[in-house]
PDB file of C-alpha atoms in Angstrom:
ATOM      1  CA  UNK A  15     -24.347  13.347  -9.396  1.00  0.00           C
ATOM      2  CA  UNK A  16     -22.573  14.376 -12.573  1.00  0.00           C
ATOM      3  CA  UNK A  17     -19.343  16.035 -13.645  1.00  0.00           C
ATOM      4  CA  UNK A  18     -18.595  17.906 -16.859  1.00  0.00           C
ATOM      5  CA  UNK A  19     -15.075  17.751 -18.258  1.00  0.00           C
ATOM      6  CA  UNK A  20     -14.081  19.688 -21.360  1.00  0.00           C
ATOM      7  CA  UNK A  21     -14.616  16.802 -23.781  1.00  0.00           C
ATOM      8  CA  UNK A  22     -16.791  14.341 -21.872  1.00  0.00           C
ATOM      9  CA  UNK A  23     -19.540  14.121 -19.272  1.00  0.00           C
ATOM     10  CA  UNK A  24     -19.658  11.732 -16.316  1.00  0.00           C
ATOM     11  CA  UNK A  25     -22.416  10.415 -14.105  1.00  0.00           C
ATOM     12  CA  UNK A  26     -21.319   8.832 -10.820  1.00  0.00           C
ATOM     13  CA  UNK A  27     -24.550   8.435  -8.823  1.00  0.00           C
ATOM     14  CA  UNK A  28     -24.275   4.625  -8.946  1.00  0.00           C
ATOM     15  CA  UNK A  29     -20.654   4.618  -7.785  1.00  0.00           C
ATOM     16  CA  UNK A  30     -19.520   4.431  -4.173  1.00  0.00           C
ATOM     17  CA  UNK A  31     -16.480   6.565  -4.973  1.00  0.00           C
ATOM     18  CA  UNK A  32     -17.424   9.873  -6.582  1.00  0.00           C
ATOM     19  CA  UNK A  33     -15.415  11.970  -9.018  1.00  0.00           C
ATOM     20  CA  UNK A  34     -12.733  13.817  -7.064  1.00  0.00           C
ATOM     21  CA  UNK A  35      -9.800  16.138  -7.519  1.00  0.00           C
ATOM     22  CA  UNK A  36      -7.577  13.093  -6.930  1.00  0.00           C
ATOM     23  CA  UNK A  37      -8.520  11.502 -10.253  1.00  0.00           C
ATOM     24  CA  UNK A  38      -8.248  14.794 -12.135  1.00  0.00           C
ATOM     25  CA  UNK A  39      -4.757  15.288 -10.739  1.00  0.00           C
ATOM     26  CA  UNK A  40      -3.624  11.758 -11.504  1.00  0.00           C
ATOM     27  CA  UNK A  41      -5.069  11.636 -15.009  1.00  0.00           C
ATOM     28  CA  UNK A  42      -3.454  14.977 -15.824  1.00  0.00           C
ATOM     29  CA  UNK A  43      -0.049  14.241 -14.244  1.00  0.00           C
ATOM     30  CA  UNK A  44       0.466  10.730 -15.615  1.00  0.00           C
ATOM     31  CA  UNK A  45       2.648  10.359 -18.699  1.00  0.00           C
ATOM     32  CA  UNK A  46       0.566   9.192 -21.678  1.00  0.00           C
ATOM     33  CA  UNK A  47       1.935   8.091 -25.047  1.00  0.00           C
ATOM     34  CA  UNK A  48      -0.258   7.941 -28.180  1.00  0.00           C
ATOM     35  CA  UNK A  49      -1.717   4.538 -29.060  1.00  0.00           C
ATOM     36  CA  UNK A  50      -0.416   3.006 -25.845  1.00  0.00           C
ATOM     37  CA  UNK A  51      -2.292   0.069 -24.313  1.00  0.00           C
ATOM     38  CA  UNK A  52      -3.509   1.246 -20.896  1.00  0.00           C
ATOM     39  CA  UNK A  53      -5.189  -0.553 -17.991  1.00  0.00           C
ATOM     40  CA  UNK A  54      -7.283   1.283 -15.377  1.00  0.00           C
ATOM     41  CA  UNK A  55      -7.677  -0.690 -12.143  1.00  0.00           C
ATOM     42  CA  UNK A  56     -10.860  -0.085 -10.134  1.00  0.00           C
ATOM     43  CA  UNK A  57     -12.224   2.425 -12.626  1.00  0.00           C
ATOM     44  CA  UNK A  58     -15.379   3.522 -10.782  1.00  0.00           C
ATOM     45  CA  UNK A  59     -17.371   5.740 -13.147  1.00  0.00           C
ATOM     46  CA  UNK A  60     -14.567   5.591 -15.722  1.00  0.00           C
ATOM     47  CA  UNK A  61     -12.986   9.019 -15.315  1.00  0.00           C
ATOM     48  CA  UNK A  62      -9.346   7.899 -15.562  1.00  0.00           C
ATOM     49  CA  UNK A  63     -10.041   5.620 -18.515  1.00  0.00           C
ATOM     50  CA  UNK A  64     -11.704   8.487 -20.381  1.00  0.00           C
ATOM     51  CA  UNK A  65      -8.917  10.904 -19.467  1.00  0.00           C
ATOM     52  CA  UNK A  66      -6.409   8.427 -20.890  1.00  0.00           C
ATOM     53  CA  UNK A  67      -8.475   8.089 -24.070  1.00  0.00           C
ATOM     54  CA  UNK A  68      -8.723  11.866 -24.464  1.00  0.00           C
ATOM     55  CA  UNK A  69      -4.933  12.066 -24.195  1.00  0.00           C
ATOM     56  CA  UNK A  70      -4.467   9.510 -26.961  1.00  0.00           C
ATOM     57  CA  UNK A  71      -3.994   6.180 -25.190  1.00  0.00           C
ATOM     58  CA  UNK A  72      -5.504   3.221 -27.045  1.00  0.00           C
ATOM     59  CA  UNK A  73      -6.803   0.712 -26.352  1.00  0.00           C
ATOM     60  CA  UNK A  74      -7.875   1.423 -22.774  1.00  0.00           C
ATOM     61  CA  UNK A  75      -9.240  -1.395 -20.611  1.00  0.00           C
ATOM     62  CA  UNK A  76     -11.014  -0.448 -17.373  1.00  0.00           C
ATOM     63  CA  UNK A  77     -11.672  -2.963 -14.589  1.00  0.00           C
ATOM     64  CA  UNK A  78     -14.414  -2.487 -11.981  1.00  0.00           C
ATOM     65  CA  UNK A  79     -15.675  -5.088  -9.515  1.00  0.00           C
ATOM     66  CA  UNK A  80     -18.958  -3.442  -8.519  1.00  0.00           C
ATOM     67  CA  UNK A  81     -21.717  -4.232 -11.021  1.00  0.00           C
ATOM     68  CA  UNK A  82     -23.529  -0.889 -10.688  1.00  0.00           C
ATOM     69  CA  UNK A  83     -20.332   1.126 -11.042  1.00  0.00           C
ATOM     70  CA  UNK A  84     -19.184  -0.967 -14.017  1.00  0.00           C
ATOM     71  CA  UNK A  85     -22.537  -0.418 -15.737  1.00  0.00           C
ATOM     72  CA  UNK A  86     -22.291   3.318 -15.134  1.00  0.00           C
ATOM     73  CA  UNK A  87     -18.734   3.378 -16.475  1.00  0.00           C
ATOM     74  CA  UNK A  88     -19.936   1.566 -19.597  1.00  0.00           C
ATOM     75  CA  UNK A  89     -22.708   4.133 -20.045  1.00  0.00           C
ATOM     76  CA  UNK A  90     -20.248   7.018 -19.604  1.00  0.00           C
ATOM     77  CA  UNK A  91     -17.913   5.473 -22.170  1.00  0.00           C
ATOM     78  CA  UNK A  92     -20.769   4.914 -24.631  1.00  0.00           C
ATOM     79  CA  UNK A  93     -21.743   8.593 -24.357  1.00  0.00           C
ATOM     80  CA  UNK A  94     -18.149   9.799 -24.778  1.00  0.00           C
ATOM     81  CA  UNK A  95     -16.190  10.507 -27.981  1.00  0.00           C
ATOM     82  CA  UNK A  96     -14.197   7.256 -27.462  1.00  0.00           C
ATOM     83  CA  UNK A  97     -16.611   4.304 -27.244  1.00  0.00           C
ATOM     84  CA  UNK A  98     -14.367   2.245 -29.550  1.00  0.00           C
ATOM     85  CA  UNK A  99     -11.240   2.981 -27.494  1.00  0.00           C
ATOM     86  CA  UNK A 100     -12.327   2.182 -23.926  1.00  0.00           C
ATOM     87  CA  UNK A 101     -13.547  -1.252 -22.880  1.00  0.00           C
ATOM     88  CA  UNK A 102     -15.020  -1.722 -19.390  1.00  0.00           C
ATOM     89  CA  UNK A 103     -14.756  -5.153 -17.775  1.00  0.00           C
ATOM     90  CA  UNK A 104     -16.630  -6.095 -14.612  1.00  0.00           C
ATOM     91  CA  UNK A 105     -13.879  -8.000 -12.840  1.00  0.00           C
ATOM     92  CA  UNK A 106     -11.834  -8.292  -9.666  1.00  0.00           C
ATOM     93  CA  UNK A 107      -8.439  -6.710 -10.260  1.00  0.00           C
ATOM     94  CA  UNK A 108      -6.085  -9.322  -8.803  1.00  0.00           C
ATOM     95  CA  UNK A 109      -7.774 -12.337 -10.379  1.00  0.00           C
ATOM     96  CA  UNK A 110      -8.204 -10.659 -13.758  1.00  0.00           C
ATOM     97  CA  UNK A 111      -4.546  -9.687 -13.993  1.00  0.00           C
ATOM     98  CA  UNK A 112      -3.302 -13.070 -12.768  1.00  0.00           C
ATOM     99  CA  UNK A 113      -5.283 -14.894 -15.447  1.00  0.00           C
ATOM    100  CA  UNK A 114      -4.932 -12.307 -18.180  1.00  0.00           C
ATOM    101  CA  UNK A 115      -2.663 -14.290 -20.499  1.00  0.00           C
ATOM    102  CA  UNK A 116      -5.186 -17.079 -21.060  1.00  0.00           C
ATOM    103  CA  UNK A 117      -8.106 -14.634 -20.772  1.00  0.00           C
ATOM    104  CA  UNK A 118      -6.677 -12.452 -23.542  1.00  0.00           C
ATOM    105  CA  UNK A 119      -6.320 -15.429 -25.883  1.00  0.00           C
ATOM    106  CA  UNK A 120      -9.988 -16.288 -25.422  1.00  0.00           C
ATOM    107  CA  UNK A 121     -11.097 -12.704 -25.937  1.00  0.00           C
ATOM    108  CA  UNK A 122      -8.997 -12.354 -29.111  1.00  0.00           C
ATOM    109  CA  UNK A 123     -11.031 -15.114 -30.724  1.00  0.00           C
ATOM    110  CA  UNK A 124     -13.902 -12.627 -30.796  1.00  0.00           C
ATOM    111  CA  UNK A 125     -13.185 -10.050 -33.494  1.00  0.00           C
ATOM    112  CA  UNK A 126     -15.570  -7.606 -31.822  1.00  0.00           C
ATOM    113  CA  UNK A 127     -13.563  -7.422 -28.601  1.00  0.00           C
ATOM    114  CA  UNK A 128      -9.773  -7.708 -28.476  1.00  0.00           C
ATOM    115  CA  UNK A 129      -7.549  -7.074 -25.487  1.00  0.00           C
ATOM    116  CA  UNK A 130      -3.777  -6.549 -25.562  1.00  0.00           C
ATOM    117  CA  UNK A 131      -1.678  -9.271 -23.948  1.00  0.00           C
ATOM    118  CA  UNK A 132       0.318  -6.658 -22.002  1.00  0.00           C
ATOM    119  CA  UNK A 133      -0.074  -3.007 -21.105  1.00  0.00           C
ATOM    120  CA  UNK A 134       2.454  -0.201 -21.399  1.00  0.00           C
ATOM    121  CA  UNK A 135       0.653   1.788 -18.694  1.00  0.00           C
ATOM    122  CA  UNK A 136      -1.342   0.748 -15.631  1.00  0.00           C
ATOM    123  CA  UNK A 137      -3.138   3.508 -13.714  1.00  0.00           C
ATOM    124  CA  UNK A 138      -5.307   3.530 -10.600  1.00  0.00           C
ATOM    125  CA  UNK A 139      -6.789   5.725  -7.890  1.00  0.00           C
ATOM    126  CA  UNK A 140      -7.366   3.433  -4.907  1.00  0.00           C
ATOM    127  CA  UNK A 141     -10.847   3.874  -3.386  1.00  0.00           C
ATOM    128  CA  UNK A 142      -9.369   3.740   0.117  1.00  0.00           C
ATOM    129  CA  UNK A 143      -7.915   7.213  -0.216  1.00  0.00           C
ATOM    130  CA  UNK A 144     -10.677   9.403  -1.584  1.00  0.00           C
ATOM    131  CA  UNK A 145     -10.986  11.113   1.817  1.00  0.00           C
ATOM    132  CA  UNK A 146      -7.357  12.256   1.765  1.00  0.00           C
ATOM    133  CA  UNK A 147      -8.136  15.500   3.542  1.00  0.00           C
ATOM    134  CA  UNK A 148      -9.646  13.747   6.555  1.00  0.00           C
ATOM    135  CA  UNK A 149      -8.317  14.099  10.092  1.00  0.00           C
ATOM    136  CA  UNK A 150      -4.890  12.735  11.030  1.00  0.00           C
ATOM    137  CA  UNK A 151      -6.435   9.740  12.841  1.00  0.00           C
ATOM    138  CA  UNK A 152      -8.577   8.881   9.811  1.00  0.00           C
ATOM    139  CA  UNK A 153      -5.575   9.373   7.567  1.00  0.00           C
ATOM    140  CA  UNK A 154      -3.525   6.865   9.561  1.00  0.00           C
ATOM    141  CA  UNK A 155      -6.375   4.357   9.430  1.00  0.00           C
ATOM    142  CA  UNK A 156      -6.649   4.741   5.677  1.00  0.00           C
ATOM    143  CA  UNK A 157      -2.916   4.323   5.282  1.00  0.00           C
ATOM    144  CA  UNK A 158      -2.925   1.150   7.371  1.00  0.00           C
ATOM    145  CA  UNK A 159      -5.727  -0.292   5.255  1.00  0.00           C
ATOM    146  CA  UNK A 160      -3.765   0.414   2.125  1.00  0.00           C
ATOM    147  CA  UNK A 161      -0.567  -1.234   3.311  1.00  0.00           C
ATOM    148  CA  UNK A 162      -1.929  -4.688   2.596  1.00  0.00           C
ATOM    149  CA  UNK A 163      -5.064  -4.273   0.538  1.00  0.00           C
ATOM    150  CA  UNK A 164      -3.708  -2.198  -2.317  1.00  0.00           C
ATOM    151  CA  UNK A 165       0.041  -1.946  -2.449  1.00  0.00           C
ATOM    152  CA  UNK A 166       1.020  -5.605  -2.256  1.00  0.00           C
ATOM    153  CA  UNK A 167      -1.963  -6.916  -4.233  1.00  0.00           C
ATOM    154  CA  UNK A 168      -2.516  -4.245  -6.866  1.00  0.00           C
ATOM    155  CA  UNK A 169       1.162  -3.628  -7.611  1.00  0.00           C
ATOM    156  CA  UNK A 170       1.695  -7.342  -7.986  1.00  0.00           C
ATOM    157  CA  UNK A 171      -1.360  -7.480 -10.256  1.00  0.00           C
ATOM    158  CA  UNK A 172       0.024  -4.614 -12.338  1.00  0.00           C
ATOM    159  CA  UNK A 173       3.393  -6.341 -12.648  1.00  0.00           C
ATOM    160  CA  UNK A 174       1.699  -9.400 -14.202  1.00  0.00           C
ATOM    161  CA  UNK A 175       0.390  -7.408 -17.167  1.00  0.00           C
ATOM    162  CA  UNK A 176       3.020  -4.673 -17.541  1.00  0.00           C
ATOM    163  CA  UNK A 177       5.394  -4.572 -20.506  1.00  0.00           C
ATOM    164  CA  UNK A 178       9.146  -4.647 -19.868  1.00  0.00           C
ATOM    165  CA  UNK A 179       9.346  -0.867 -20.308  1.00  0.00           C
ATOM    166  CA  UNK A 180       5.899  -0.098 -18.892  1.00  0.00           C
ATOM    167  CA  UNK A 181       4.973   2.122 -15.979  1.00  0.00           C
ATOM    168  CA  UNK A 182       2.415   2.279 -13.178  1.00  0.00           C
ATOM    169  CA  UNK A 183       0.806   5.589 -12.141  1.00  0.00           C
ATOM    170  CA  UNK A 184      -1.305   6.087  -9.029  1.00  0.00           C
ATOM    171  CA  UNK A 185      -2.165   8.417  -6.165  1.00  0.00           C
ATOM    172  CA  UNK A 186      -1.676   7.672  -2.473  1.00  0.00           C
ATOM    173  CA  UNK A 187      -1.471   9.287   0.961  1.00  0.00           C
ATOM    174  CA  UNK A 188       1.964  10.353   2.182  1.00  0.00           C
ATOM    175  CA  UNK A 189       1.521   8.086   5.200  1.00  0.00           C
ATOM    176  CA  UNK A 190       1.522   5.025   2.933  1.00  0.00           C
ATOM    177  CA  UNK A 191       4.893   5.918   1.363  1.00  0.00           C
ATOM    178  CA  UNK A 192       6.938   3.317   3.229  1.00  0.00           C
ATOM    179  CA  UNK A 193       4.442   0.551   2.455  1.00  0.00           C
ATOM    180  CA  UNK A 194       4.425   1.549  -1.209  1.00  0.00           C
ATOM    181  CA  UNK A 195       8.208   1.392  -1.495  1.00  0.00           C
ATOM    182  CA  UNK A 196       8.235  -2.052   0.109  1.00  0.00           C
ATOM    183  CA  UNK A 197       5.445  -3.379  -2.100  1.00  0.00           C
ATOM    184  CA  UNK A 198       6.993  -1.929  -5.254  1.00  0.00           C
ATOM    185  CA  UNK A 199      10.412  -3.383  -4.502  1.00  0.00           C
ATOM    186  CA  UNK A 200       8.864  -6.827  -4.003  1.00  0.00           C
ATOM    187  CA  UNK A 201       7.736  -6.858  -7.650  1.00  0.00           C
ATOM    188  CA  UNK A 202      10.864  -5.148  -9.054  1.00  0.00           C
ATOM    189  CA  UNK A 203       9.254  -1.759  -9.595  1.00  0.00           C
ATOM    190  CA  UNK A 204      11.128   1.449  -8.830  1.00  0.00           C
ATOM    191  CA  UNK A 205       9.982   5.047  -8.357  1.00  0.00           C
ATOM    192  CA  UNK A 206      10.716   6.983 -11.553  1.00  0.00           C
ATOM    193  CA  UNK A 207       8.762  10.155 -10.641  1.00  0.00           C
ATOM    194  CA  UNK A 208       6.708  11.405  -7.746  1.00  0.00           C
ATOM    195  CA  UNK A 209       4.959  14.610  -6.764  1.00  0.00           C
ATOM    196  CA  UNK A 210       4.098  15.903  -3.296  1.00  0.00           C
ATOM    197  CA  UNK A 211       0.655  17.531  -3.333  1.00  0.00           C
ATOM    198  CA  UNK A 212      -0.421  20.217  -0.865  1.00  0.00           C
ATOM    199  CA  UNK A 213      -4.024  21.342  -0.546  1.00  0.00           C
ATOM    200  CA  UNK A 214      -2.911  24.875   0.449  1.00  0.00           C
ATOM    201  CA  UNK A 215       0.490  26.510   1.092  1.00  0.00           C
ATOM    202  CA  UNK A 216       0.117  26.367   4.878  1.00  0.00           C
ATOM    203  CA  UNK A 217      -0.679  22.648   5.021  1.00  0.00           C
ATOM    204  CA  UNK A 218       1.802  19.794   4.686  1.00  0.00           C
ATOM    205  CA  UNK A 219       1.581  17.499   1.692  1.00  0.00           C
ATOM    206  CA  UNK A 220      -0.815  14.620   2.312  1.00  0.00           C
ATOM    207  CA  UNK A 221      -0.959  13.171  -1.175  1.00  0.00           C
ATOM    208  CA  UNK A 222       1.609  11.691  -3.519  1.00  0.00           C
ATOM    209  CA  UNK A 223       1.352  11.216  -7.262  1.00  0.00           C
ATOM    210  CA  UNK A 224       3.623   8.272  -8.043  1.00  0.00           C
ATOM    211  CA  UNK A 225       5.049   6.670 -11.177  1.00  0.00           C
ATOM    212  CA  UNK A 226       6.823   3.301 -11.027  1.00  0.00           C
ATOM    213  CA  UNK A 227       8.844   1.508 -13.684  1.00  0.00           C
ATOM    214  CA  UNK A 228      10.788  -1.714 -13.891  1.00  0.00           C
ATOM    215  CA  UNK A 229      14.499  -1.406 -13.186  1.00  0.00           C
ATOM    216  CA  UNK A 230      17.255  -1.234 -10.603  1.00  0.00           C
ATOM    217  CA  UNK A 231      17.376   2.492 -10.003  1.00  0.00           C
ATOM    218  CA  UNK A 232      19.289   3.451  -6.869  1.00  0.00           C
ATOM    219  CA  UNK A 233      17.753   6.101  -4.699  1.00  0.00           C
ATOM    220  CA  UNK A 234      14.720   8.268  -5.262  1.00  0.00           C
ATOM    221  CA  UNK A 235      14.429  11.041  -7.837  1.00  0.00           C
ATOM    222  CA  UNK A 236      13.867  14.544  -6.425  1.00  0.00           C
ATOM    223  CA  UNK A 237      10.170  15.134  -5.725  1.00  0.00           C
ATOM    224  CA  UNK A 238       8.019  17.453  -7.771  1.00  0.00           C
ATOM    225  CA  UNK A 239       5.809  19.894  -5.855  1.00  0.00           C
ATOM    226  CA  UNK A 240       2.203  20.924  -6.474  1.00  0.00           C
ATOM    227  CA  UNK A 241      -0.126  23.147  -4.451  1.00  0.00           C
ATOM    228  CA  UNK A 242      -3.824  23.011  -5.350  1.00  0.00           C
ATOM    229  CA  UNK A 243      -5.085  26.281  -3.836  1.00  0.00           C
ATOM    230  CA  UNK A 244      -3.369  29.533  -2.906  1.00  0.00           C
ATOM    231  CA  UNK A 245      -3.681  31.664   0.223  1.00  0.00           C
ATOM    232  CA  UNK A 246      -7.003  33.106  -0.977  1.00  0.00           C
ATOM    233  CA  UNK A 247      -8.385  29.593  -1.609  1.00  0.00           C
ATOM    234  CA  UNK A 248      -8.306  30.005  -5.382  1.00  0.00           C
ATOM    235  CA  UNK A 249      -6.849  27.351  -7.647  1.00  0.00           C
ATOM    236  CA  UNK A 250      -3.161  27.969  -8.257  1.00  0.00           C
ATOM    237  CA  UNK A 251      -1.839  28.652 -11.738  1.00  0.00           C
ATOM    238  CA  UNK A 252       0.135  25.401 -11.635  1.00  0.00           C
ATOM    239  CA  UNK A 253      -3.003  23.398 -10.820  1.00  0.00           C
ATOM    240  CA  UNK A 254      -4.992  25.100 -13.589  1.00  0.00           C
ATOM    241  CA  UNK A 255      -2.194  24.531 -16.072  1.00  0.00           C
ATOM    242  CA  UNK A 256      -1.880  20.849 -15.136  1.00  0.00           C
ATOM    243  CA  UNK A 257      -5.612  20.073 -15.316  1.00  0.00           C
ATOM    244  CA  UNK A 258      -6.562  22.578 -18.015  1.00  0.00           C
ATOM    245  CA  UNK A 259      -7.278  19.962 -20.689  1.00  0.00           C
ATOM    246  CA  UNK A 260     -10.067  18.552 -18.512  1.00  0.00           C
ATOM    247  CA  UNK A 261     -11.166  20.860 -15.733  1.00  0.00           C
ATOM    248  CA  UNK A 262     -13.612  23.710 -16.319  1.00  0.00           C
ATOM    249  CA  UNK A 263     -12.039  25.889 -13.624  1.00  0.00           C
TER     250      UNK A 263
END
């Protein structure tokens, strides 16, 4: 399969997790600063890494455990306008982040491939939640899987490589909200922004776009709201405005 964005083209036929609206939402909603070191955890075909590069982040490092997916991400990056900005690493997220300090020193000895010691932005779309519009029973099962597998491990991994003023952006099911808050608090990360996402106006929000930052903020900020499709099943103006830099809608 393939997907055409406005400035780059993606193939995802060698990836278990295909390009989805989730990644387009997250990559569009996340705050991106120019020339900001960014880390994409579990990059799949590389869509988030390339979205970050298009928006001006640099350098962008993308981690992917699966060899076939990592190779496809590398090919997508090579064919994009930003082959010198995005670097794909075949690696397991938790181990890579835990050992990054010494790993970065070794990499920096090679002038052809340098990695930042810390990242101002860590972004990820967990593979567990691609089927976010599944039935309620499936949704609960996915949320339970994520309570341990992603939130405690990946947020801890992100905290190892995050700058003092850095942020973490990701997408998750509403049912995992409590687990996310617990996992974030354990590594001194607080919710700085979040958005409740509805598929249509008559359905409850099942997805959350979340941004975490270091700090001791008390209480949650008011949620943002986003509806993807209107009553006639057309994309809403707010969705088209948010994703307009990427999505050919």
